[in-house]
Coordinates of C-alpha atoms and ligand atoms in Angstrom, one line a residue:
M56 CA 105.3 90.6 100.4
L57 CA 104.9 90.3 104.1
G58 CA 103.8 87.2 106.0
A59 CA 101.0 87.7 108.5
G60 CA 103.4 87.3 111.4
A61 CA 106.0 89.8 110.3
S62 CA 107.4 91.4 113.4
L63 CA 107.5 95.2 113.7
A64 CA 111.2 95.1 114.6
R65 CA 111.9 93.3 111.3
L66 CA 109.8 95.8 109.3
L67 CA 111.5 98.8 110.9
R68 CA 114.9 97.4 110.1
R69 CA 113.9 98.0 106.4
A70 CA 112.9 101.6 107.1
P71 CA 115.0 104.4 105.4
P72 CA 118.2 105.6 107.1
L73 CA 117.7 108.4 109.6
C74 CA 119.2 111.0 107.3
L75 CA 116.2 110.6 105.0
Q76 CA 113.7 111.0 107.8
R77 CA 112.7 114.6 108.0
R78 CA 111.1 115.8 111.2
S79 CA 110.6 112.4 112.6
R80 CA 111.9 109.8 115.1
G81 CA 110.1 106.7 114.0
G82 CA 110.9 104.4 111.0
R83 CA 108.6 104.8 108.0
L84 CA 106.0 102.1 107.4
R85 CA 103.7 101.5 104.5
V86 CA 100.0 101.0 105.4
R87 CA 100.2 97.4 104.1
E88 CA 103.2 96.7 106.3
A89 CA 101.6 98.3 109.4
L90 CA 98.5 96.3 108.9
A91 CA 100.5 93.1 108.7
A92 CA 102.5 93.7 111.9
Q93 CA 101.5 91.2 114.5
A94 CA 103.7 92.4 117.4
P95 CA 103.0 96.2 117.8
G96 CA 105.1 98.6 119.8
G97 CA 107.8 101.1 118.7
D98 CA 107.7 104.5 117.0
V99 CA 106.6 104.6 113.4
R100 CA 105.8 107.1 110.7
V101 CA 103.1 106.5 108.2
Q102 CA 102.3 108.7 105.2
G103 CA 99.2 108.6 103.1
W104 CA 95.9 110.3 102.2
V105 CA 93.0 110.7 104.5
R106 CA 90.0 108.5 103.7
S107 CA 87.8 109.5 106.6
V108 CA 87.8 111.7 109.7
R109 CA 85.6 111.0 112.7
S110 CA 85.9 113.5 115.5
Q111 CA 84.5 112.6 118.9
K112 CA 84.7 114.5 122.1
E113 CA 87.6 112.6 123.5
V114 CA 89.2 111.0 120.5
L115 CA 89.8 111.7 116.9
F116 CA 89.8 108.8 114.4
L117 CA 91.4 109.0 110.9
D118 CA 91.6 106.3 108.2
I119 CA 94.6 106.7 106.0
N120 CA 95.5 104.9 102.8
D121 CA 98.7 105.0 100.7
G122 CA 97.8 102.7 97.8
T123 CA 99.5 99.7 99.2
S124 CA 96.4 98.0 100.4
L125 CA 92.6 98.2 100.0
Q126 CA 92.3 98.3 103.8
N127 CA 93.0 101.7 105.5
L128 CA 95.1 102.1 108.6
Q129 CA 93.1 103.5 111.5
V130 CA 94.8 106.4 113.4
V131 CA 93.7 107.3 116.9
A132 CA 94.6 110.8 118.1
D133 CA 93.9 113.3 120.7
P134 CA 91.3 115.8 119.4
K135 CA 93.7 118.6 120.0
L136 CA 95.7 117.3 117.0
E137 CA 92.7 118.1 114.8
S138 CA 93.0 121.1 112.4
R139 CA 90.8 122.8 109.8
D140 CA 93.0 121.3 107.0
L141 CA 92.7 117.8 108.2
G142 CA 90.0 116.6 105.9
F143 CA 89.0 113.9 103.5
G144 CA 91.5 113.8 100.6
S145 CA 94.3 115.7 102.4
S146 CA 97.8 114.1 102.5
V147 CA 99.4 113.5 105.9
E148 CA 102.4 112.1 107.7
V149 CA 101.5 110.6 111.1
Q150 CA 104.0 109.9 113.8
G151 CA 103.2 107.6 116.6
K152 CA 103.1 104.1 118.0
L153 CA 101.5 101.0 116.5
V154 CA 99.3 99.4 119.2
K155 CA 97.0 96.5 119.3
S156 CA 93.5 97.6 118.2
H157 CA 90.3 97.0 120.1
N158 CA 88.4 97.1 116.8
R159 CA 87.7 93.5 115.7
K160 CA 88.2 94.5 112.0
Q161 CA 91.9 95.3 112.4
N162 CA 94.8 93.9 114.3
V163 CA 96.6 97.2 114.9
E164 CA 96.0 100.9 114.9
L165 CA 98.3 103.9 115.0
Q166 CA 98.3 106.0 118.2
A167 CA 99.2 109.4 116.9
E168 CA 101.7 111.7 118.7
D169 CA 101.9 114.1 115.8
I170 CA 100.0 114.7 112.6
N171 CA 101.7 116.7 109.9
I172 CA 99.4 117.9 107.1
V173 CA 101.5 117.6 104.0
G174 CA 98.9 118.9 101.5
P175 CA 95.3 120.1 102.4
C176 CA 92.4 119.2 100.2
D177 CA 89.2 121.2 99.9
P178 CA 86.5 118.5 100.4
M179 CA 83.8 120.7 98.8
A180 CA 85.8 121.0 95.5
F181 CA 87.3 117.5 95.5
P182 CA 85.2 115.4 93.1
F183 CA 85.0 112.4 95.4
K184 CA 83.0 112.4 98.5
L185 CA 83.5 110.8 101.8
K186 CA 81.8 107.3 102.1
A187 CA 80.2 107.7 98.6
R188 CA 80.4 104.8 96.2
H189 CA 80.9 106.7 92.9
A190 CA 79.7 105.1 89.6
M191 CA 82.5 104.1 87.2
D192 CA 81.4 106.6 84.5
Y193 CA 81.5 109.4 87.0
T194 CA 85.0 108.5 88.2
R195 CA 86.2 108.2 84.6
Q196 CA 85.8 111.9 84.2
F197 CA 88.7 112.5 86.6
P198 CA 91.6 110.5 85.2
H199 CA 94.0 112.7 87.2
L200 CA 92.3 111.9 90.6
R201 CA 90.6 108.5 90.3
C202 CA 93.5 106.5 91.8
R203 CA 92.3 108.0 95.1
T204 CA 89.1 105.9 94.9
N205 CA 88.9 102.4 96.4
T206 CA 87.8 100.8 93.1
F207 CA 90.4 102.4 90.9
S208 CA 93.3 101.8 93.3
S209 CA 92.2 98.1 93.5
L210 CA 92.2 98.0 89.7
L211 CA 95.7 99.5 89.5
R212 CA 97.1 96.9 92.0
I213 CA 95.4 94.1 90.2
R214 CA 96.7 95.4 86.8
S215 CA 100.3 95.5 88.3
K216 CA 100.1 91.9 89.7
A217 CA 98.4 90.6 86.5
T218 CA 101.3 92.1 84.4
A219 CA 103.8 90.3 86.7
A220 CA 101.7 87.0 86.5
I221 CA 101.7 87.1 82.7
H222 CA 105.5 87.7 82.6
S223 CA 106.0 84.8 85.1
Y224 CA 103.9 82.5 83.0
F225 CA 106.0 83.0 80.0
Q226 CA 109.4 83.1 81.8
D227 CA 108.4 79.8 83.6
N228 CA 107.5 78.2 80.3
G229 CA 110.6 78.8 78.3
Y230 CA 109.8 82.0 76.4
V231 CA 112.2 84.8 75.8
H232 CA 110.8 88.3 76.4
I233 CA 111.3 90.7 73.4
H234 CA 110.8 94.4 73.3
T235 CA 109.2 94.7 69.9
P236 CA 109.2 98.3 68.4
V237 CA 106.5 100.8 69.0
I238 CA 107.4 102.6 65.8
T239 CA 107.3 100.4 62.7
S240 CA 107.0 100.6 59.0
N241 CA 104.6 97.7 58.6
D242 CA 100.9 97.2 59.0
C243 CA 100.9 93.7 60.4
E244 CA 97.1 93.2 60.3
G245 CA 96.7 94.9 56.9
A246 CA 93.6 96.6 58.1
G247 CA 94.9 100.1 57.6
E248 CA 94.0 101.2 61.2
L249 CA 97.3 103.0 61.6
F250 CA 98.4 106.1 63.4
Q251 CA 101.2 107.7 61.3
V252 CA 104.3 109.0 63.1
E253 CA 105.6 112.4 62.0
T254 CA 107.7 115.1 63.6
A255 CA 105.6 117.9 65.1
S256 CA 107.6 120.6 63.2
K257 CA 107.8 120.1 59.5
T258 CA 111.5 120.9 58.9
S259 CA 112.0 118.9 55.7
E260 CA 114.1 120.7 53.1
P261 CA 113.3 120.9 49.5
G262 CA 114.7 117.9 47.6
K263 CA 115.1 115.9 50.8
N264 CA 113.0 112.9 51.8
P265 CA 110.0 114.3 53.6
H266 CA 109.8 111.3 56.1
F267 CA 111.9 111.4 59.3
F268 CA 112.7 107.7 58.8
N269 CA 112.8 108.0 54.9
V270 CA 109.7 105.8 54.8
P271 CA 106.2 106.3 56.3
A272 CA 106.3 105.1 59.9
F273 CA 103.4 104.1 62.2
L274 CA 102.6 103.2 65.8
T275 CA 102.5 99.4 65.9
V276 CA 99.2 97.5 65.6
S277 CA 100.9 94.3 66.7
G278 CA 104.4 93.0 67.5
Q279 CA 103.7 89.7 65.8
L280 CA 106.0 90.1 62.7
H281 CA 108.9 91.1 64.9
L282 CA 108.3 88.1 67.1
E283 CA 108.3 86.0 64.0
V284 CA 111.8 87.3 63.3
V285 CA 112.9 86.2 66.7
T286 CA 111.3 82.8 66.5
G287 CA 113.5 82.3 63.5
G288 CA 116.2 81.6 66.1
F289 CA 114.4 81.1 69.4
V290 CA 111.7 78.4 69.9
R291 CA 109.4 80.6 72.0
A292 CA 109.2 84.4 72.3
F293 CA 106.7 86.8 73.8
T294 CA 106.1 90.5 74.0
F295 CA 103.7 92.6 76.1
G296 CA 103.5 96.2 75.2
P297 CA 101.4 99.1 74.0
T298 CA 99.5 98.7 70.7
F299 CA 97.7 101.3 68.7
R300 CA 94.7 101.1 66.5
A301 CA 92.9 104.0 64.7
E302 CA 89.5 102.4 64.8
N303 CA 86.7 104.8 64.8
S304 CA 85.0 103.2 67.8
Q305 CA 84.0 104.4 71.3
S306 CA 82.6 100.9 72.1
R307 CA 83.0 99.4 75.6
R308 CA 85.7 97.0 74.3
H309 CA 87.8 99.2 72.0
L310 CA 90.7 101.6 72.8
S311 CA 93.0 103.5 70.5
E312 CA 95.9 102.5 72.8
F313 CA 95.8 99.2 74.6
Y314 CA 98.3 96.6 75.8
M315 CA 98.7 93.3 74.0
V316 CA 100.3 90.1 75.2
E317 CA 101.7 88.2 72.2
A318 CA 103.4 84.9 72.0
E319 CA 105.1 83.1 69.1
I320 CA 106.0 79.4 69.0
S321 CA 108.3 77.6 66.5
F322 CA 108.2 74.0 65.4
T323 CA 104.5 73.6 65.8
E324 CA 102.2 72.3 63.1
S325 CA 99.1 72.2 65.1
L326 CA 96.6 74.9 66.0
Q327 CA 95.8 72.6 69.0
D328 CA 99.2 73.5 70.5
I329 CA 98.6 77.2 70.1
M330 CA 95.1 76.9 71.6
Q331 CA 96.5 74.9 74.6
E332 CA 98.9 77.7 75.3
M333 CA 96.2 80.3 75.0
E334 CA 94.0 78.4 77.5
N335 CA 97.0 77.8 79.9
L336 CA 98.0 81.4 79.9
F337 CA 94.4 82.5 80.6
K338 CA 93.9 80.0 83.5
A339 CA 97.4 80.2 85.1
S340 CA 97.4 84.0 85.1
A341 CA 93.8 84.1 86.5
A342 CA 94.8 81.7 89.3
A343 CA 97.8 83.9 90.2
I344 CA 95.7 87.1 90.2
L345 CA 93.0 85.5 92.3
S346 CA 95.5 84.3 94.9
R347 CA 97.7 87.4 95.0
C348 CA 94.9 90.1 94.9
Q349 CA 92.2 88.4 96.8
E350 CA 90.8 91.4 98.6
D351 CA 91.0 93.7 95.5
V352 CA 89.3 91.1 93.2
E353 CA 86.6 90.6 95.9
L354 CA 85.8 94.3 95.7
F355 CA 85.0 94.0 92.0
H356 CA 83.1 90.7 92.4
K357 CA 81.1 92.2 95.3
Y358 CA 80.3 95.7 94.2
V359 CA 81.1 96.2 90.6
A360 CA 80.0 92.9 89.1
P361 CA 77.9 90.9 91.6
G362 CA 77.6 87.3 90.4
H363 CA 80.8 87.5 88.3
K364 CA 82.8 85.3 90.6
D365 CA 80.6 82.3 89.8
K366 CA 80.9 83.1 86.1
L367 CA 84.7 83.2 86.3
D368 CA 84.9 80.0 88.3
H369 CA 82.8 78.3 85.6
M370 CA 85.2 79.5 82.9
L371 CA 88.2 78.4 84.9
K372 CA 87.0 74.9 85.8
N373 CA 85.8 73.9 82.3
K374 CA 87.9 72.9 79.3
F375 CA 87.4 75.6 76.6
V376 CA 85.2 74.6 73.7
I377 CA 86.5 74.3 70.1
M378 CA 84.1 75.0 67.2
S379 CA 84.9 75.6 63.5
Y380 CA 83.8 78.8 61.8
S381 CA 81.6 76.8 59.5
E382 CA 79.9 75.1 62.5
A383 CA 79.5 78.5 64.1
I384 CA 77.7 79.9 61.1
E385 CA 75.4 76.8 61.1
V386 CA 74.6 77.4 64.8
L387 CA 73.9 81.1 64.1
K388 CA 71.6 80.3 61.1
K389 CA 69.6 77.9 63.3
A390 CA 69.4 80.4 66.2
P391 CA 65.9 81.7 67.2
E392 CA 67.4 85.2 67.5
A393 CA 66.7 87.9 65.0
F394 CA 70.2 89.2 64.4
S395 CA 70.7 92.7 62.9
F396 CA 73.4 91.2 60.6
K397 CA 72.2 88.0 59.0
P398 CA 74.9 85.3 59.4
E399 CA 76.3 84.0 56.1
W400 CA 79.4 81.9 55.5
G401 CA 82.2 84.4 54.7
C402 CA 80.9 87.2 57.0
D403 CA 82.8 88.6 59.9
L404 CA 81.3 87.6 63.3
K405 CA 79.6 90.6 64.8
K406 CA 79.3 91.3 68.5
E407 CA 75.7 89.9 68.6
H408 CA 77.0 86.7 66.9
E409 CA 79.9 86.3 69.4
K410 CA 77.5 86.8 72.2
Y411 CA 75.1 84.1 71.0
L412 CA 77.9 81.6 70.3
V413 CA 79.3 82.0 73.9
K414 CA 75.8 81.5 75.3
H415 CA 75.3 78.5 73.1
C416 CA 78.5 77.0 74.6
A417 CA 77.1 77.4 78.1
D418 CA 79.2 80.5 78.9
I419 CA 82.4 78.6 78.5
P420 CA 85.1 80.4 76.4
V421 CA 85.0 79.0 72.9
F422 CA 87.8 78.8 70.2
I423 CA 86.4 79.5 66.7
I424 CA 88.9 78.0 64.2
N425 CA 89.4 77.7 60.4
Y426 CA 88.2 81.1 59.3
P427 CA 87.5 82.1 55.7
Y428 CA 90.7 83.0 53.8
D429 CA 89.5 86.5 53.0
L430 CA 88.7 87.4 56.6
K431 CA 92.2 87.0 58.0
P432 CA 95.6 88.7 57.3
F433 CA 98.1 87.5 54.8
Y434 CA 100.3 85.7 57.3
A435 CA 97.6 83.1 58.3
R436 CA 98.4 79.6 57.0
E437 CA 96.1 78.3 54.3
N438 CA 94.2 75.0 54.9
E439 CA 94.2 72.3 52.3
D440 CA 90.4 72.4 51.8
G441 CA 90.3 74.1 48.5
P442 CA 92.1 77.0 46.9
Q443 CA 91.8 80.0 49.2
R444 CA 88.9 78.7 51.2
T445 CA 90.0 78.7 54.9
V446 CA 93.0 79.5 57.0
E447 CA 94.3 78.0 60.3
A448 CA 93.3 81.0 62.4
V449 CA 91.6 81.1 65.7
D450 CA 89.8 83.6 67.9
L451 CA 88.8 83.0 71.5
L452 CA 85.4 84.3 72.5
V453 CA 84.6 84.8 76.1
P454 CA 81.4 85.8 78.0
G455 CA 80.7 89.5 78.3
V456 CA 83.7 90.6 76.2
G457 CA 83.5 88.7 73.0
E458 CA 86.9 88.3 71.2
L459 CA 89.7 88.1 73.7
Y460 CA 92.5 86.5 71.6
G461 CA 93.4 86.3 67.9
G462 CA 95.9 83.8 66.7
S463 CA 96.9 81.5 63.9
L464 CA 99.5 79.1 62.4
R465 CA 101.6 81.3 60.1
E466 CA 102.2 80.6 56.4
E467 CA 105.7 79.1 56.5
R468 CA 105.6 77.8 52.8
L469 CA 107.7 80.2 50.7
H470 CA 105.8 79.7 47.5
V471 CA 102.3 80.0 49.1
L472 CA 103.3 83.2 50.9
Q473 CA 105.0 84.6 47.9
S474 CA 101.9 84.2 45.7
R475 CA 99.6 85.7 48.4
L476 CA 101.8 88.7 48.9
D477 CA 102.1 89.1 45.1
R478 CA 98.3 89.2 44.8
L479 CA 98.2 91.9 47.5
G480 CA 100.9 93.9 45.8
L481 CA 103.1 93.5 49.0
L482 CA 106.1 91.6 47.6
D483 CA 108.6 94.4 48.0
T484 CA 107.3 95.5 51.4
Y485 CA 107.6 92.0 52.8
Q486 CA 110.9 90.8 51.2
W487 CA 112.4 90.5 54.6
Y488 CA 109.4 88.4 55.8
L489 CA 109.9 86.1 52.8
D490 CA 113.6 85.8 53.7
L491 CA 112.5 84.2 57.0
R492 CA 110.9 81.4 54.9
Q493 CA 113.9 81.1 52.7
F494 CA 116.6 80.8 55.4
G495 CA 115.6 77.8 57.6
T496 CA 111.8 78.2 57.8
V497 CA 109.9 76.3 60.4
P498 CA 106.2 75.7 61.0
H499 CA 105.1 78.1 63.6
G500 CA 102.2 80.1 65.1
G501 CA 101.2 82.4 67.8
F502 CA 98.5 84.6 69.3
G503 CA 97.7 88.0 70.8
M504 CA 95.5 88.7 73.8
G505 CA 94.1 92.1 74.6
F506 CA 95.3 92.8 78.2
E507 CA 92.4 95.2 79.0
R508 CA 89.8 92.8 77.7
Y509 CA 91.4 90.1 79.8
L510 CA 91.0 92.3 82.9
Q511 CA 87.4 93.0 81.9
C512 CA 86.8 89.2 81.7
I513 CA 88.4 88.4 85.1
L514 CA 86.8 91.3 87.0
G515 CA 83.5 91.6 85.2
V516 CA 84.1 95.3 84.3
D517 CA 81.7 96.4 81.6
N518 CA 83.7 99.2 80.0
I519 CA 87.3 98.9 78.9
K520 CA 87.9 102.5 79.8
D521 CA 87.7 101.5 83.5
V522 CA 90.6 99.0 83.4
I523 CA 93.3 101.2 82.0
P524 CA 94.8 104.2 83.8
F525 CA 94.6 106.7 81.0
P526 CA 92.1 105.6 78.3
R527 CA 92.6 106.9 74.7
F528 CA 89.8 106.6 72.2
T529 CA 88.2 108.5 69.4
H530 CA 87.8 112.2 70.3
C531 CA 89.4 111.7 73.7
C532 CA 93.0 111.9 74.9
L533 CA 92.8 113.5 78.3
L534 CA 96.1 114.3 80.1
Ligands
LIG173 O1 93.0 89.9 66.8 P1 94.1 90.8 66.7 O2 94.0 91.9 65.8 O3 95.4 89.9 66.5 C1 96.6 90.4 66.2 O4 97.0 91.6 66.2 C2 97.6 89.3 66.0 N1 98.7 89.9 65.1 C3 98.1 88.8 67.3 C4 99.1 87.7 67.1 O5 98.8 86.7 66.6 N2 100.3 87.9 67.6 O6 94.3 91.4 68.2 C5 94.5 90.6 69.3 C6 93.7 91.0 70.5 C7 92.2 90.9 70.2 O7 91.7 89.6 70.2 C8 91.6 91.9 71.3 O8 91.5 91.2 72.5 C9 92.7 92.9 71.4 O9 93.9 92.4 70.8 N3 92.3 94.1 70.7 C10 91.9 95.2 71.3 N4 91.7 95.6 72.5 C11 91.3 96.8 72.8 N5 91.0 97.7 71.9 C12 91.2 97.5 70.6 N6 90.9 98.4 69.7 C13 91.6 96.2 70.2 N7 91.9 95.6 69.0 C14 92.3 94.3 69.3
LIG174 MG1 91.1 89.7 65.9

């Protein structure tokens, strides 16, 4: 990244060699670099897409953007450089000099000597209009063009920086990054929400195994079990990749393909340790995003979700609350609200219950711990409060989104795990998983955080489809 005082000469030294510069004399600059230049002068070449054209009698103004910055670069040109094809949305290459700007909003502007229209754009047919602020659900209809809007290009920059911030958090805290497989033969969560992987052309020969991999294979619902393999030899591991769920839902917080951040920690017997890591990851990554994407985040907090900045500050400055599942049910039972699903011990928490619990905790994220045994997958560690009553599992609920994280201590006791898998008829399937408990087992645990839900929570975006470049959900797989 460039410091505010980066000199133009230094920037130009990083420009591509002359042999790569077609039809041009000046060095190529990105919009972000041009805006950061404090000492203008010298020939430059800037490429991008036109965001506005203002033609006056003696001067032509263009704003161009290349995705590197929310702010556009103002181009000032002789009106004779104007052409019919130079319109909103067209792509251009501008050759000229960076000069000090008289406009208080920017330090520099580009005085054009030549404007080359790389690709014209018919403004009548282009779905986005000059100066219009399009609603998110309108923009969503154009996944192939929406990165040309301010809001979505800000989102993509934030998403990119947030990904880097999460990787940095783990790398700085002693975790090894693992590429867990996308294709797997297990259903980690046991919920049956699987997409099966098959070849497109059925070429299996009679008498031969019909499965490409000899066994049914699926797109992963979670990398947890593979991370558990790795934490059999590494104390801390993480993965951050695409995850797939065939849930029949078009809700504003469900996708069929989403990104999950998962961590696994060995030698821990305490859910407290796991929760501390969850909270640290949430807060450290948020701080990095807020400082590295200030302008882009501001756009969301100003125009998309006014008032969200205060809500986020409130989440970041308070210690997250911890409440047991049993307490949560008591709170819900005493609530004055008429829930559509009556809360009873043993029931799954519905959206309306999560919402109430977060409100009850003064809009501070709340960890719900010790869930009923039957509500959580086979790997969750059984508590010692009665046979098969509760497990050491945790969900983190956050304002506006509901469940953001799921995690647990894992059942590391061979005999306990064996009898649970036996009851589920999964002993053969998970023999390798039992081996992990047989050969140097350690108490361990971990968590998974939905990356898109995290972005929703930081930015205040209501619909999950607006925080992922290409949303996939029931009945929709555009592009
Ligand atoms: O609670 P989940 O199902 O937990 C697991 O998969 C664990 N194996 C993770 C682990 O311990 N390593 O999913 C984790 C998070 C949820 O809390 C939610 O934020 C997100 O993943 N998530 C979804 N996000 C978008 N669309 C969906 N359909 C999602 N399903 C889960
Ligand atoms: Mg969950």
